[in-house]
mmCIF file of C-alpha atoms and ligand atoms in Angstrom:
data_model
loop_
_atom_site.group_PDB
_atom_site.id
_atom_site.type_symbol
_atom_site.label_atom_id
_atom_site.label_comp_id
_atom_site.label_asym_id
_atom_site.label_seq_id
_atom_site.Cartn_x
_atom_site.Cartn_y
_atom_site.Cartn_z
ATOM 1 C CA MET A 880 73.164 232.638 -33.607
ATOM 2 C CA PRO A 881 72.822 229.752 -31.153
ATOM 3 C CA GLU A 882 75.415 227.043 -31.244
ATOM 4 C CA SER A 883 74.532 224.131 -33.552
ATOM 5 C CA SER A 884 74.998 220.648 -32.195
ATOM 6 C CA ALA A 885 74.685 217.014 -33.232
ATOM 7 C CA LEU A 886 74.872 213.570 -31.672
ATOM 8 C CA VAL A 887 76.566 210.998 -33.904
ATOM 9 C CA LEU A 888 75.768 207.282 -33.659
ATOM 10 C CA PHE A 889 79.382 206.166 -33.620
ATOM 11 C CA SER A 890 80.303 202.482 -33.705
ATOM 12 C CA GLY A 891 83.967 202.716 -34.630
ATOM 13 C CA GLY A 892 83.304 201.409 -38.128
ATOM 14 C CA GLN A 893 84.196 203.053 -41.417
ATOM 15 C CA ASP A 894 80.754 204.528 -42.092
ATOM 16 C CA SER A 895 80.170 206.068 -38.687
ATOM 17 C CA THR A 896 83.718 207.484 -38.667
ATOM 18 C CA VAL A 897 83.015 209.294 -41.941
ATOM 19 C CA CYS A 898 79.718 210.512 -40.433
ATOM 20 C CA LEU A 899 81.582 211.837 -37.412
ATOM 21 C CA ALA A 900 84.033 213.748 -39.630
ATOM 22 C CA TRP A 901 81.049 215.059 -41.621
ATOM 23 C CA ALA A 902 79.366 216.294 -38.433
ATOM 24 C CA LEU A 903 82.569 217.938 -37.142
ATOM 25 C CA ASP A 904 82.668 219.861 -40.412
ATOM 26 C CA ARG A 905 79.128 221.214 -39.944
ATOM 27 C CA TYR A 906 78.204 221.571 -36.290
ATOM 28 C CA ASP A 907 79.705 223.709 -33.521
ATOM 29 C CA ARG A 908 79.429 220.933 -30.964
ATOM 30 C CA VAL A 909 79.456 217.199 -31.683
ATOM 31 C CA GLU A 910 78.931 214.373 -29.225
ATOM 32 C CA THR A 911 78.994 210.626 -29.848
ATOM 33 C CA VAL A 912 76.994 207.642 -28.649
ATOM 34 C CA GLY A 913 77.808 203.942 -28.923
ATOM 35 C CA PHE A 914 75.978 200.782 -27.979
ATOM 36 C CA ARG A 915 77.187 197.663 -26.232
ATOM 37 C CA TYR A 916 74.819 194.805 -27.003
ATOM 38 C CA GLY A 917 76.880 191.659 -26.732
ATOM 39 C CA GLN A 918 78.791 192.000 -30.000
ATOM 40 C CA ARG A 919 80.864 188.903 -30.613
ATOM 41 C CA HIS A 920 84.013 190.959 -30.702
ATOM 42 C CA GLY A 921 84.633 194.085 -28.707
ATOM 43 C CA VAL A 922 87.100 195.355 -31.329
ATOM 44 C CA GLU A 923 84.772 198.024 -32.712
ATOM 45 C CA LEU A 924 84.063 199.444 -29.269
ATOM 46 C CA GLU A 925 87.770 199.422 -28.374
ATOM 47 C CA GLN A 926 88.589 201.341 -31.531
ATOM 48 C CA ARG A 927 86.048 204.073 -30.806
ATOM 49 C CA GLU A 928 88.216 205.979 -28.344
ATOM 50 C CA VAL A 929 91.322 205.569 -30.543
ATOM 51 C CA ILE A 930 89.463 207.136 -33.478
ATOM 52 C CA ARG A 931 87.885 209.858 -31.355
ATOM 53 C CA SER A 932 91.230 210.991 -29.995
ATOM 54 C CA LYS A 933 92.743 211.120 -33.494
ATOM 55 C CA LEU A 934 89.769 213.047 -34.903
ATOM 56 C CA ARG A 935 90.085 215.524 -32.063
ATOM 57 C CA HIS A 936 93.467 216.494 -33.523
ATOM 58 C CA LEU A 937 92.392 216.407 -37.164
ATOM 59 C CA GLY A 938 91.981 219.711 -38.968
ATOM 60 C CA ALA A 939 90.491 222.917 -37.653
ATOM 61 C CA GLN A 940 87.242 221.324 -36.475
ATOM 62 C CA GLY A 941 88.611 218.627 -34.157
ATOM 63 C CA HIS A 942 88.067 220.751 -31.059
ATOM 64 C CA ARG A 943 84.326 220.581 -31.697
ATOM 65 C CA LEU A 944 84.300 216.961 -30.578
ATOM 66 C CA GLY A 945 82.689 216.716 -27.159
ATOM 67 C CA GLY A 946 81.673 213.879 -24.892
ATOM 68 C CA ASP A 947 80.980 210.233 -25.599
ATOM 69 C CA THR A 948 78.367 207.940 -24.082
ATOM 70 C CA VAL A 949 78.213 204.161 -24.363
ATOM 71 C CA LEU A 950 74.815 202.681 -23.626
ATOM 72 C CA ASP A 951 74.381 199.035 -22.648
ATOM 73 C CA LEU A 952 71.610 197.263 -24.527
ATOM 74 C CA PRO A 953 72.019 193.634 -23.465
ATOM 75 C CA ALA A 954 68.344 192.951 -24.242
ATOM 76 C CA LEU A 955 69.243 192.935 -27.946
ATOM 77 C CA GLN A 956 71.177 189.743 -27.396
ATOM 78 C CA SER A 957 68.195 187.928 -25.900
ATOM 79 C CA ILE A 958 65.891 188.860 -28.759
ATOM 80 C CA SER A 959 68.261 188.153 -31.628
ATOM 81 C CA ASP A 960 69.807 185.006 -32.965
ATOM 82 C CA THR A 961 72.371 186.273 -35.357
ATOM 83 C CA ALA A 962 75.929 185.847 -36.458
ATOM 84 C CA LEU A 963 76.895 189.161 -34.909
ATOM 85 C CA THR A 964 75.999 188.148 -31.419
ATOM 86 C CA ARG A 965 76.468 184.373 -31.444
ATOM 87 C CA GLU A 966 79.075 182.006 -32.760
ATOM 88 C CA THR A 967 77.023 181.039 -35.775
ATOM 89 C CA GLU A 968 78.043 181.101 -39.376
ATOM 90 C CA ILE A 969 77.400 184.250 -41.387
ATOM 91 C CA THR A 970 75.196 183.186 -44.254
ATOM 92 C CA PHE A 971 72.400 184.687 -46.220
ATOM 93 C CA ALA A 972 69.065 183.526 -44.942
ATOM 94 C CA ALA A 973 66.180 182.540 -47.204
ATOM 95 C CA THR A 974 64.869 186.097 -46.850
ATOM 96 C CA GLY A 975 67.965 187.389 -48.621
ATOM 97 C CA LEU A 976 69.014 189.159 -45.439
ATOM 98 C CA PRO A 977 72.403 188.268 -43.980
ATOM 99 C CA THR A 978 72.112 186.390 -40.676
ATOM 100 C CA THR A 979 73.927 189.336 -39.096
ATOM 101 C CA PHE A 980 70.603 191.139 -39.232
ATOM 102 C CA VAL A 981 69.300 192.169 -35.822
ATOM 103 C CA PRO A 982 65.627 192.950 -36.384
ATOM 104 C CA GLY A 983 64.871 196.632 -35.826
ATOM 105 C CA ARG A 984 68.313 197.362 -34.396
ATOM 106 C CA ASN A 985 68.548 200.852 -35.878
ATOM 107 C CA LEU A 986 65.092 201.740 -34.607
ATOM 108 C CA LEU A 987 66.208 200.903 -31.079
ATOM 109 C CA PHE A 988 69.525 202.728 -31.497
ATOM 110 C CA LEU A 989 67.784 205.855 -32.795
ATOM 111 C CA THR A 990 65.268 205.812 -29.954
ATOM 112 C CA TYR A 991 67.985 205.595 -27.316
ATOM 113 C CA ALA A 992 70.096 208.175 -29.134
ATOM 114 C CA ALA A 993 67.154 210.593 -29.343
ATOM 115 C CA ALA A 994 66.448 210.206 -25.630
ATOM 116 C CA LEU A 995 70.098 210.885 -24.829
ATOM 117 C CA ALA A 996 70.198 213.835 -27.260
ATOM 118 C CA TYR A 997 67.116 215.303 -25.579
ATOM 119 C CA ARG A 998 68.897 215.165 -22.231
ATOM 120 C CA ARG A 999 71.976 216.778 -23.781
ATOM 121 C CA GLY A 1000 69.963 219.571 -25.451
ATOM 122 C CA ILE A 1001 70.761 218.270 -28.949
ATOM 123 C CA GLY A 1002 68.130 218.132 -31.702
ATOM 124 C CA THR A 1003 70.074 216.483 -34.521
ATOM 125 C CA LEU A 1004 71.137 212.848 -34.779
ATOM 126 C CA VAL A 1005 73.664 211.715 -37.387
ATOM 127 C CA GLY A 1006 73.839 208.083 -38.516
ATOM 128 C CA GLY A 1007 75.629 206.050 -41.190
ATOM 129 C CA MET A 1008 72.509 204.310 -42.517
ATOM 130 C CA CYS A 1009 72.723 203.697 -46.232
ATOM 131 C CA GLU A 1010 70.244 202.178 -48.649
ATOM 132 C CA THR A 1011 72.600 202.113 -51.642
ATOM 133 C CA ASP A 1012 75.006 199.239 -51.080
ATOM 134 C CA PHE A 1013 73.152 195.985 -50.731
ATOM 135 C CA SER A 1014 72.584 194.932 -47.183
ATOM 136 C CA GLY A 1015 68.825 194.585 -47.315
ATOM 137 C CA TYR A 1016 68.345 196.103 -43.877
ATOM 138 C CA PRO A 1017 64.856 197.643 -43.962
ATOM 139 C CA ASP A 1018 65.695 199.847 -40.981
ATOM 140 C CA CYS A 1019 68.432 201.555 -43.055
ATOM 141 C CA ARG A 1020 65.968 202.841 -45.649
ATOM 142 C CA ASN A 1021 65.453 206.565 -45.930
ATOM 143 C CA ASP A 1022 61.673 206.188 -45.581
ATOM 144 C CA THR A 1023 62.156 204.332 -42.306
ATOM 145 C CA ILE A 1024 64.610 206.904 -40.951
ATOM 146 C CA GLN A 1025 62.434 209.889 -41.841
ATOM 147 C CA ALA A 1026 59.321 208.236 -40.362
ATOM 148 C CA MET A 1027 61.391 207.557 -37.252
ATOM 149 C CA ALA A 1028 62.408 211.242 -37.022
ATOM 150 C CA GLN A 1029 58.743 212.163 -37.146
ATOM 151 C CA ALA A 1030 57.769 209.649 -34.462
ATOM 152 C CA LEU A 1031 60.615 210.785 -32.203
ATOM 153 C CA SER A 1032 59.711 214.461 -32.667
ATOM 154 C CA LEU A 1033 56.128 213.719 -31.676
ATOM 155 C CA GLY A 1034 57.072 211.429 -28.815
ATOM 156 C CA LEU A 1035 59.568 213.876 -27.328
ATOM 157 C CA ALA A 1036 57.462 216.955 -28.150
ATOM 158 C CA SER A 1037 60.686 218.442 -29.482
ATOM 159 C CA PRO A 1038 61.989 218.504 -33.065
ATOM 160 C CA VAL A 1039 64.353 215.645 -33.894
ATOM 161 C CA ALA A 1040 66.248 215.675 -37.203
ATOM 162 C CA ILE A 1041 68.101 212.597 -38.397
ATOM 163 C CA GLU A 1042 70.914 213.297 -40.858
ATOM 164 C CA THR A 1043 72.240 210.376 -42.912
ATOM 165 C CA PRO A 1044 75.067 211.656 -45.136
ATOM 166 C CA LEU A 1045 75.735 208.201 -46.605
ATOM 167 C CA MET A 1046 72.117 207.288 -47.424
ATOM 168 C CA PHE A 1047 72.347 207.594 -51.207
ATOM 169 C CA ILE A 1048 76.025 207.036 -51.874
ATOM 170 C CA ASP A 1049 77.936 203.775 -52.321
ATOM 171 C CA LYS A 1050 81.065 202.574 -50.543
ATOM 172 C CA ALA A 1051 83.393 204.054 -53.164
ATOM 173 C CA ALA A 1052 81.724 207.441 -52.711
ATOM 174 C CA THR A 1053 82.070 207.034 -48.938
ATOM 175 C CA TRP A 1054 85.869 206.778 -49.374
ATOM 176 C CA GLU A 1055 85.692 209.866 -51.608
ATOM 177 C CA LEU A 1056 83.656 211.776 -49.024
ATOM 178 C CA ALA A 1057 86.248 210.889 -46.364
ATOM 179 C CA SER A 1058 88.983 212.173 -48.642
ATOM 180 C CA GLU A 1059 87.109 215.445 -49.219
ATOM 181 C CA LEU A 1060 86.477 215.908 -45.492
ATOM 182 C CA GLY A 1061 89.862 215.034 -44.081
ATOM 183 C CA GLY A 1062 92.264 214.261 -46.911
ATOM 184 C CA LYS A 1063 94.963 211.635 -46.566
ATOM 185 C CA GLU A 1064 94.997 211.966 -42.786
ATOM 186 C CA LEU A 1065 91.376 210.872 -42.447
ATOM 187 C CA ILE A 1066 91.828 208.074 -45.000
ATOM 188 C CA GLN A 1067 94.769 206.849 -42.921
ATOM 189 C CA ILE A 1068 92.677 206.851 -39.732
ATOM 190 C CA ILE A 1069 89.957 204.866 -41.508
ATOM 191 C CA LEU A 1070 92.490 202.353 -42.835
ATOM 192 C CA GLU A 1071 94.366 201.871 -39.582
ATOM 193 C CA ASP A 1072 91.734 202.284 -36.906
ATOM 194 C CA THR A 1073 88.183 201.711 -38.100
ATOM 195 C CA HIS A 1074 86.770 198.246 -37.844
ATOM 196 C CA THR A 1075 84.028 196.715 -39.963
ATOM 197 C CA CYS A 1076 84.937 192.988 -40.192
ATOM 198 C CA TYR A 1077 82.185 190.721 -38.854
ATOM 199 C CA MET A 1078 84.838 188.244 -37.659
ATOM 200 C CA GLY A 1079 86.668 190.805 -35.499
ATOM 201 C CA ASP A 1080 89.900 190.164 -37.416
ATOM 202 C CA ARG A 1081 92.550 192.810 -36.801
ATOM 203 C CA THR A 1082 95.569 190.689 -37.730
ATOM 204 C CA HIS A 1083 95.285 190.770 -41.523
ATOM 205 C CA ARG A 1084 96.135 194.139 -43.071
ATOM 206 C CA HIS A 1085 94.872 194.697 -46.622
ATOM 207 C CA PRO A 1086 95.215 197.806 -48.807
ATOM 208 C CA TRP A 1087 91.713 198.771 -47.551
ATOM 209 C CA GLY A 1088 92.411 198.165 -43.852
ATOM 210 C CA TYR A 1089 92.179 195.304 -41.347
ATOM 211 C CA GLY A 1090 89.799 192.352 -41.623
ATOM 212 C CA CYS A 1091 89.360 188.690 -42.482
ATOM 213 C CA GLY A 1092 88.912 189.629 -46.146
ATOM 214 C CA LYS A 1093 86.130 187.048 -46.552
ATOM 215 C CA CYS A 1094 83.030 188.171 -44.656
ATOM 216 C CA PRO A 1095 80.349 190.328 -46.346
ATOM 217 C CA ALA A 1096 81.523 193.470 -44.496
ATOM 218 C CA CYS A 1097 85.144 193.012 -45.630
ATOM 219 C CA ASP A 1098 83.945 192.224 -49.139
ATOM 220 C CA LEU A 1099 81.918 195.453 -49.332
ATOM 221 C CA ARG A 1100 84.772 197.529 -47.906
ATOM 222 C CA ALA A 1101 87.359 196.029 -50.286
ATOM 223 C CA LYS A 1102 85.143 196.463 -53.354
ATOM 224 C CA GLY A 1103 84.430 200.091 -52.411
ATOM 225 C CA TRP A 1104 88.150 200.771 -51.990
ATOM 226 C CA THR A 1105 88.981 199.289 -55.402
ATOM 227 C CA GLU A 1106 86.075 201.055 -57.087
ATOM 228 C CA TRP A 1107 87.081 204.389 -55.545
ATOM 229 C CA HIS A 1108 90.581 204.050 -56.989
ATOM 230 C CA THR A 1109 89.175 203.012 -60.359
ATOM 231 C CA ARG A 1110 87.042 206.162 -60.405
ATOM 232 C CA THR A 1111 89.892 208.440 -59.383
ATOM 233 C CA GLY A 1112 92.322 206.688 -61.726
ATOM 234 C CA ASP A 1113 94.638 205.955 -58.815
ATOM 235 C CA THR A 1114 96.200 202.648 -57.785
ATOM 236 C CA ALA A 1115 94.250 200.597 -55.240
ATOM 237 C CA GLU A 1116 97.494 199.737 -53.456
ATOM 238 C CA ALA A 1117 97.888 203.338 -52.304
ATOM 239 C CA GLY A 1118 96.910 202.510 -48.756
ATOM 240 C CA THR A 1119 99.622 199.953 -48.103
HETATM 241 ZN ZN1 ZN B 2121 85.802 190.267 -42.342
#
C-alpha cells in the first residue's frame, strides 16, 4: 500500500494543533504549512515551531511529522481592513461578522496549500475550519470547503481532498478530541503553547491557557474549556 500523506494548515492555534495531532494519528507522512500575512502579533507564528517540536516527541506517531513551509501573503494586508491586521478595535460589524474577518481568507489559504501539496505529492489537506461555534465566517462552512475541494481538483487535474475534523463539533468537543488523541500531554501542549488570543497576550495565564481573557477568541476558548469540564464532570481548574 502506498504511503498516505497529508498537509495540515497549521497556524499555531488550538484548533490547528488538534488537527495536526489528528493527522499524525491517521497519515504515514504529515507536513505543515503556515501563512504570514501581516498579523498584528507574530506570537502564533513563533509558537508553531515550539508546538511542532513537542508533537514530534508525542506518542508513537510523532515521527510522522515532516517538513514545514511558511508562505508569505502580504497582499492580504492590502486588501483587508480588519482588527487582525491593523490596530483597530475588535467589534462586531453591522453584518454580524467580527471585524477580524478577512474576506475569503480560507479560500486563499486553501488555494496556496493545494498548490504546495501538489508540489509535495500530497493529495489531502487538513484544516481546522468549523461551522459549529459562532464565528459567522462563510469560508468556514462545509459547503464552501467541499466546493473548494472540487474546484481545486479540477484546477490541478489531480484529486484534492480537504479534511476538516472540527467542522461539526464545538470547542468543548475539540478539547475532548485532543484528550482522546494525545491525553494529558497534548492538553498540556495546547494550554502552554497554542495561541488563539486576538490581542497577542501571552502574559496572562488562565486555566484554559494564555490570553487577554476578553477578546472573542479568548471568550470562545474559555467557554469551551469550562463546558468540556462540565460534560466530563471534572473541575475546570484542572489545567492550572
Ligand atoms: Zn484574547
